[in-house]
């Protein structure tokens, strides 16, 4: 008796404004043949995926795909925020001959990556133990401030997408009140994203420099962090300290809102650059300082995600779970 050959392959991609990472998701959850494309060198998504299919000799196979992308994905027509790509999901599916196409938000992917993370892919900050099956929250300061949640139901994970980074910024101390006043001269609405992002670091620095009467107010985020840690600039140091405190308050708010006893995770490209400083900062103190409800957050663990490809890992987990549900 001849055993039938499984002709199905799962491909996953993490599509950013600069790079597109694509690979083949194995049933084990691992990804092979991971390839990085420079988006600017291609006219659109179909061209990139076609190139990958050809290079990996996937023509003629039944292809299931899951693509994580940093923009709204609810409609058929997808318009990327930081890249001049626009495409129809149904047309992409037909053009590439895909059997299945799941298009998910990048933070949906990151949220689904969390249950897959091993000890070497995350760093705990402070105390607390995760409770199995309880809700998980994630926020990611980067270009913006992404937020996502994950809840467990009937042996599967369900992501709750949102725009939590745009909730009103709530200052805690006198310095933050002054920062808010400074930002209100620029914006009618000041959200947490205005402080917890690359742009946010720059705006905190500009506000503190103005408050301290300093002339230099035009440093890039990478220069602010560099000067903060080499001892060259006390205002830069204060900027990063303030960033960590505000992030602690914000992450603590997520924990209170959802009851995130599965843990609160920090993603994005900023915090992993200075984990040791972050662990020694007042992040965790602020996370727990919630007045009468401080005891609520004290047992909730907080982590920094150090996995370099959480989008790919999460897209794989999302697709494999979806395939299992379809059986």
Short mmCIF file of C-alpha atoms in Angstrom, two decimals:
data_model
loop_
_atom_site.label_atom_id
_atom_site.label_comp_id
_atom_site.label_asym_id
_atom_site.label_seq_id
_atom_site.Cartn_x
_atom_site.Cartn_y
_atom_site.Cartn_z
CA UNK A 1 0.00 0.00 0.00
CA UNK A 2 1.37 3.37 -1.02
CA UNK A 3 1.08 6.15 1.57
CA UNK A 4 -0.38 9.28 -0.04
CA UNK A 5 1.97 12.24 -0.21
CA UNK A 6 0.81 15.33 1.68
CA UNK A 7 0.86 18.05 -0.96
CA UNK A 8 -0.06 20.88 1.42
CA UNK A 9 2.35 23.60 2.49
CA UNK A 10 1.85 26.48 4.93
CA UNK A 11 3.57 29.78 4.21
CA UNK A 12 3.67 32.71 6.62
CA UNK A 13 4.88 36.28 6.25
CA UNK A 14 5.46 39.34 8.40
CA UNK A 15 5.03 42.41 6.21
CA UNK A 16 6.56 45.66 7.40
CA UNK A 17 7.17 49.01 5.79
CA UNK A 18 10.82 48.17 5.06
CA UNK A 19 11.22 44.40 5.15
CA UNK A 20 9.03 41.42 4.36
CA UNK A 21 9.93 38.13 6.06
CA UNK A 22 8.43 34.96 4.63
CA UNK A 23 8.91 31.27 5.35
CA UNK A 24 7.34 27.83 5.49
CA UNK A 25 5.53 26.94 8.72
CA UNK A 26 6.00 23.36 9.88
CA UNK A 27 3.39 21.50 11.96
CA UNK A 28 5.85 21.69 14.88
CA UNK A 29 5.44 25.49 14.88
CA UNK A 30 8.96 26.05 13.55
CA UNK A 31 9.60 28.02 10.37
CA UNK A 32 12.06 26.99 7.68
CA UNK A 33 13.35 28.67 4.53
CA UNK A 34 12.94 32.08 6.20
CA UNK A 35 13.71 34.75 3.60
CA UNK A 36 13.91 38.52 3.98
CA UNK A 37 12.88 40.78 1.09
CA UNK A 38 13.42 44.53 0.78
CA UNK A 39 9.92 45.85 0.07
CA UNK A 40 11.13 48.90 -1.86
CA UNK A 41 12.62 46.62 -4.52
CA UNK A 42 9.22 45.15 -5.46
CA UNK A 43 6.06 46.64 -6.94
CA UNK A 44 3.73 44.70 -4.66
CA UNK A 45 3.01 41.73 -2.42
CA UNK A 46 2.14 39.30 -5.21
CA UNK A 47 5.56 39.74 -6.82
CA UNK A 48 7.36 38.93 -3.58
CA UNK A 49 5.28 35.86 -2.72
CA UNK A 50 5.53 34.59 -6.32
CA UNK A 51 9.31 34.84 -6.12
CA UNK A 52 9.34 32.87 -2.85
CA UNK A 53 7.03 30.17 -4.24
CA UNK A 54 9.27 29.78 -7.29
CA UNK A 55 12.54 29.69 -5.32
CA UNK A 56 11.17 27.06 -2.92
CA UNK A 57 9.62 25.03 -5.78
CA UNK A 58 6.14 25.19 -4.30
CA UNK A 59 4.29 25.35 -7.62
CA UNK A 60 1.54 22.76 -7.85
CA UNK A 61 1.21 22.39 -4.08
CA UNK A 62 -1.85 23.26 -2.03
CA UNK A 63 -0.75 26.47 -0.30
CA UNK A 64 -2.28 27.85 2.88
CA UNK A 65 -1.00 31.30 3.79
CA UNK A 66 -1.13 33.66 6.74
CA UNK A 67 0.29 37.17 6.38
CA UNK A 68 0.75 39.58 9.28
CA UNK A 69 0.69 43.23 8.30
CA UNK A 70 0.90 46.54 10.17
CA UNK A 71 -2.35 48.09 8.97
CA UNK A 72 -6.12 47.46 9.14
CA UNK A 73 -7.05 44.13 7.54
CA UNK A 74 -10.84 43.94 7.87
CA UNK A 75 -11.67 44.98 4.29
CA UNK A 76 -10.79 43.19 1.06
CA UNK A 77 -8.74 46.15 -0.15
CA UNK A 78 -5.55 46.54 1.87
CA UNK A 79 -3.68 49.85 1.80
CA UNK A 80 -0.36 49.80 3.63
CA UNK A 81 0.42 52.69 5.94
CA UNK A 82 4.19 52.95 5.49
CA UNK A 83 4.58 51.50 2.00
CA UNK A 84 2.95 52.40 -1.35
CA UNK A 85 1.40 48.94 -1.72
CA UNK A 86 -2.32 48.45 -2.25
CA UNK A 87 -3.86 45.09 -3.02
CA UNK A 88 -7.06 43.07 -2.87
CA UNK A 89 -7.00 39.97 -0.69
CA UNK A 90 -9.26 38.09 -3.10
CA UNK A 91 -7.11 39.06 -6.10
CA UNK A 92 -3.91 38.05 -4.30
CA UNK A 93 -5.45 34.71 -3.47
CA UNK A 94 -6.48 34.14 -7.09
CA UNK A 95 -3.23 35.42 -8.60
CA UNK A 96 -1.07 33.18 -6.41
CA UNK A 97 -3.43 30.21 -6.54
CA UNK A 98 -3.72 29.99 -2.75
CA UNK A 99 -6.08 27.51 -1.15
CA UNK A 100 -6.37 29.68 1.97
CA UNK A 101 -5.32 33.25 2.80
CA UNK A 102 -5.52 34.68 6.30
CA UNK A 103 -4.54 38.33 6.61
CA UNK A 104 -4.01 39.43 10.23
CA UNK A 105 -2.83 42.56 11.99
CA UNK A 106 0.78 42.51 13.14
CA UNK A 107 -0.20 42.69 16.82
CA UNK A 108 -2.63 39.80 16.37
CA UNK A 109 0.41 37.84 15.22
CA UNK A 110 2.57 39.02 18.13
CA UNK A 111 -0.19 38.12 20.59
CA UNK A 112 -0.46 34.60 19.16
CA UNK A 113 3.32 34.21 19.44
CA UNK A 114 3.27 34.64 23.22
CA UNK A 115 2.08 31.12 24.21
CA UNK A 116 4.85 29.74 21.96
CA UNK A 117 7.69 31.64 23.65
CA UNK A 118 10.33 29.68 25.55
CA UNK A 119 12.48 30.98 28.39
CA UNK A 120 15.16 32.10 25.93
CA UNK A 121 12.68 34.24 24.00
CA UNK A 122 11.53 36.50 26.82
CA UNK A 123 12.89 38.21 29.95
CA UNK A 124 10.83 38.64 33.10
CA UNK A 125 10.80 42.01 34.83
CA UNK A 126 9.84 41.89 38.49
CA UNK A 127 7.81 39.29 40.33
CA UNK A 128 4.65 37.38 39.56
CA UNK A 129 3.71 34.00 38.13
CA UNK A 130 1.51 33.47 35.06
CA UNK A 131 -1.79 31.64 35.55
CA UNK A 132 -2.35 29.08 32.81
CA UNK A 133 -5.27 29.88 30.51
CA UNK A 134 -5.82 33.38 31.89
CA UNK A 135 -5.87 36.48 29.63
CA UNK A 136 -2.62 37.90 28.27
CA UNK A 137 -1.93 41.49 27.23
CA UNK A 138 0.85 42.86 25.04
CA UNK A 139 1.96 46.37 24.12
CA UNK A 140 4.76 47.36 21.82
CA UNK A 141 6.44 50.76 21.71
CA UNK A 142 8.07 51.11 18.30
CA UNK A 143 7.12 53.28 15.34
CA UNK A 144 3.80 53.61 17.17
CA UNK A 145 2.29 51.91 20.22
CA UNK A 146 0.60 48.63 19.36
CA UNK A 147 -1.68 46.84 21.80
CA UNK A 148 -3.23 43.38 21.73
CA UNK A 149 -4.87 40.85 24.02
CA UNK A 150 -5.22 37.08 24.03
CA UNK A 151 -7.90 35.00 25.74
CA UNK A 152 -8.16 31.22 26.00
CA UNK A 153 -11.39 29.39 25.23
CA UNK A 154 -12.06 25.72 24.47
CA UNK A 155 -8.42 24.77 23.84
CA UNK A 156 -7.72 27.66 21.49
CA UNK A 157 -6.39 31.21 21.74
CA UNK A 158 -8.52 34.12 20.56
CA UNK A 159 -6.90 37.49 19.89
CA UNK A 160 -8.68 40.73 20.75
CA UNK A 161 -7.36 43.46 18.49
CA UNK A 162 -7.74 47.08 19.52
CA UNK A 163 -6.29 50.57 19.26
CA UNK A 164 -5.32 50.82 22.91
CA UNK A 165 -2.21 52.90 22.16
CA UNK A 166 -4.47 55.86 21.41
CA UNK A 167 -6.21 56.09 24.80
CA UNK A 168 -5.75 59.36 26.72
CA UNK A 169 -2.38 59.85 28.38
CA UNK A 170 -2.84 60.16 32.16
CA UNK A 171 0.07 61.89 33.95
CA UNK A 172 0.98 60.56 37.40
CA UNK A 173 3.45 63.11 38.80
CA UNK A 174 4.37 66.79 38.39
CA UNK A 175 6.94 66.10 35.65
CA UNK A 176 4.40 64.20 33.57
CA UNK A 177 1.85 66.97 34.10
CA UNK A 178 4.38 69.43 32.65
CA UNK A 179 5.03 67.09 29.71
CA UNK A 180 1.29 66.89 29.05
CA UNK A 181 1.03 70.70 29.11
CA UNK A 182 3.90 70.89 26.61
CA UNK A 183 2.26 68.38 24.25
CA UNK A 184 -1.12 70.10 24.47
CA UNK A 185 0.47 73.03 22.63
CA UNK A 186 0.97 70.64 19.68
CA UNK A 187 -2.03 68.30 19.87
CA UNK A 188 -5.70 68.58 20.73
CA UNK A 189 -5.54 65.01 22.01
CA UNK A 190 -2.49 63.51 23.72
CA UNK A 191 -2.47 59.70 23.66
CA UNK A 192 -0.02 57.30 25.26
CA UNK A 193 1.46 56.74 21.78
CA UNK A 194 2.68 60.34 21.86
CA UNK A 195 5.06 59.27 24.66
CA UNK A 196 5.51 55.51 24.19
CA UNK A 197 7.09 55.24 20.74
CA UNK A 198 10.21 56.38 18.91
CA UNK A 199 8.49 59.69 18.30
CA UNK A 200 7.42 59.60 21.96
CA UNK A 201 11.00 59.44 23.20
CA UNK A 202 11.78 62.48 21.09
CA UNK A 203 8.75 64.37 22.41
CA UNK A 204 9.52 63.54 26.04
CA UNK A 205 13.05 64.82 25.46
CA UNK A 206 11.82 68.00 23.80
CA UNK A 207 9.42 68.64 26.66
CA UNK A 208 12.03 68.06 29.36
CA UNK A 209 14.60 70.18 27.52
CA UNK A 210 12.10 73.02 27.31
CA UNK A 211 11.18 72.65 30.99
CA UNK A 212 14.88 72.69 31.94
CA UNK A 213 15.52 75.72 29.73
CA UNK A 214 17.86 73.89 27.32
CA UNK A 215 18.22 74.97 23.70
CA UNK A 216 18.84 71.54 22.12
CA UNK A 217 15.44 70.02 21.34
CA UNK A 218 15.93 68.11 18.09
CA UNK A 219 17.54 64.74 18.92
CA UNK A 220 16.47 61.49 17.24
CA UNK A 221 15.30 58.62 19.44
CA UNK A 222 18.44 56.55 18.82
CA UNK A 223 20.63 59.51 19.81
CA UNK A 224 18.61 60.10 22.96
CA UNK A 225 19.11 56.52 24.15
CA UNK A 226 22.80 56.57 23.19
CA UNK A 227 23.45 59.79 25.12
CA UNK A 228 21.38 58.53 28.05
CA UNK A 229 23.60 55.51 28.59
CA UNK A 230 27.03 57.02 27.90
CA UNK A 231 26.46 59.69 30.57
CA UNK A 232 26.70 62.51 28.05
CA UNK A 233 23.28 64.04 28.66
CA UNK A 234 21.30 64.15 31.91
CA UNK A 235 18.13 65.20 30.07
CA UNK A 236 18.42 62.16 27.80
CA UNK A 237 18.80 59.95 30.87
CA UNK A 238 15.75 61.54 32.44
CA UNK A 239 13.88 61.01 29.17
CA UNK A 240 14.47 57.24 29.17
CA UNK A 241 13.64 57.02 32.89
CA UNK A 242 10.36 58.84 32.24
CA UNK A 243 9.61 56.59 29.26
CA UNK A 244 10.02 53.48 31.48
CA UNK A 245 7.79 54.89 34.21
CA UNK A 246 5.02 55.87 31.79
CA UNK A 247 5.21 52.45 30.14
CA UNK A 248 4.82 50.85 33.57
CA UNK A 249 1.66 52.84 34.24
CA UNK A 250 0.25 52.01 30.82
CA UNK A 251 1.05 48.27 31.08
CA UNK A 252 -0.51 48.25 34.54
CA UNK A 253 -3.66 49.78 33.09
CA UNK A 254 -3.87 46.92 30.57
CA UNK A 255 -3.57 44.41 33.41
CA UNK A 256 -6.36 46.08 35.38
CA UNK A 257 -8.65 46.36 32.36
CA UNK A 258 -8.46 42.74 31.21
CA UNK A 259 -7.37 40.93 34.37
CA UNK A 260 -4.22 39.78 32.55
CA UNK A 261 -3.13 37.07 34.99
CA UNK A 262 -1.49 35.23 32.09
CA UNK A 263 1.04 38.07 31.97
CA UNK A 264 1.66 41.44 30.36
CA UNK A 265 4.29 41.43 27.61
CA UNK A 266 6.35 44.26 26.14
CA UNK A 267 7.09 43.92 22.42
CA UNK A 268 8.43 46.38 19.85
CA UNK A 269 11.92 47.45 18.89
CA UNK A 270 12.72 49.96 21.64
CA UNK A 271 12.81 48.24 25.04
CA UNK A 272 14.92 45.18 24.02
CA UNK A 273 17.79 47.62 23.31
CA UNK A 274 18.19 48.42 27.01
CA UNK A 275 16.74 45.49 28.98
CA UNK A 276 19.13 45.76 31.95
CA UNK A 277 18.31 49.45 32.39
CA UNK A 278 14.61 48.62 32.00
CA UNK A 279 14.78 45.95 34.71
CA UNK A 280 16.35 48.48 37.11
CA UNK A 281 13.95 51.27 36.16
CA UNK A 282 10.67 52.17 37.86
CA UNK A 283 8.66 50.30 35.23
CA UNK A 284 7.58 47.55 37.59
CA UNK A 285 7.00 49.96 40.48
CA UNK A 286 4.60 51.97 38.33
CA UNK A 287 3.00 48.77 37.02
CA UNK A 288 2.01 47.85 40.59
CA UNK A 289 1.15 51.33 41.91
CA UNK A 290 -2.61 51.37 41.40
CA UNK A 291 -3.87 52.77 44.71
CA UNK A 292 -6.40 50.50 46.38
CA UNK A 293 -5.92 47.97 43.57
CA UNK A 294 -2.11 47.73 43.84
CA UNK A 295 -2.44 44.21 45.22
CA UNK A 296 -4.29 43.20 42.03
CA UNK A 297 -1.23 43.81 39.83
CA UNK A 298 1.47 42.60 42.22
CA UNK A 299 1.01 38.95 41.26
CA UNK A 300 0.75 39.59 37.50
CA UNK A 301 4.09 38.91 35.74
CA UNK A 302 5.59 41.25 33.16
CA UNK A 303 7.98 40.24 30.38
CA UNK A 304 9.99 41.75 27.55
CA UNK A 305 9.82 39.72 24.33
CA UNK A 306 13.35 39.11 23.02
CA UNK A 307 12.39 36.75 20.17
CA UNK A 308 13.62 38.41 16.98
CA UNK A 309 10.73 37.18 14.79
CA UNK A 310 7.55 37.27 16.89
CA UNK A 311 5.44 38.17 13.84
CA UNK A 312 6.51 35.05 11.96
CA UNK A 313 6.11 32.88 15.06
CA UNK A 314 2.64 34.26 15.72
CA UNK A 315 1.49 33.99 12.10
CA UNK A 316 2.55 30.32 12.17
CA UNK A 317 0.64 29.70 15.41
CA UNK A 318 -2.44 31.47 14.03
CA UNK A 319 -2.42 29.53 10.76
CA UNK A 320 -1.81 26.13 12.37
CA UNK A 321 -4.62 26.72 14.86
CA UNK A 322 -6.93 27.76 12.01
CA UNK A 323 -6.02 24.61 10.04
CA UNK A 324 -6.76 22.45 13.07
CA UNK A 325 -10.17 24.10 13.56
CA UNK A 326 -11.03 23.44 9.91
CA UNK A 327 -10.51 19.67 10.21
#
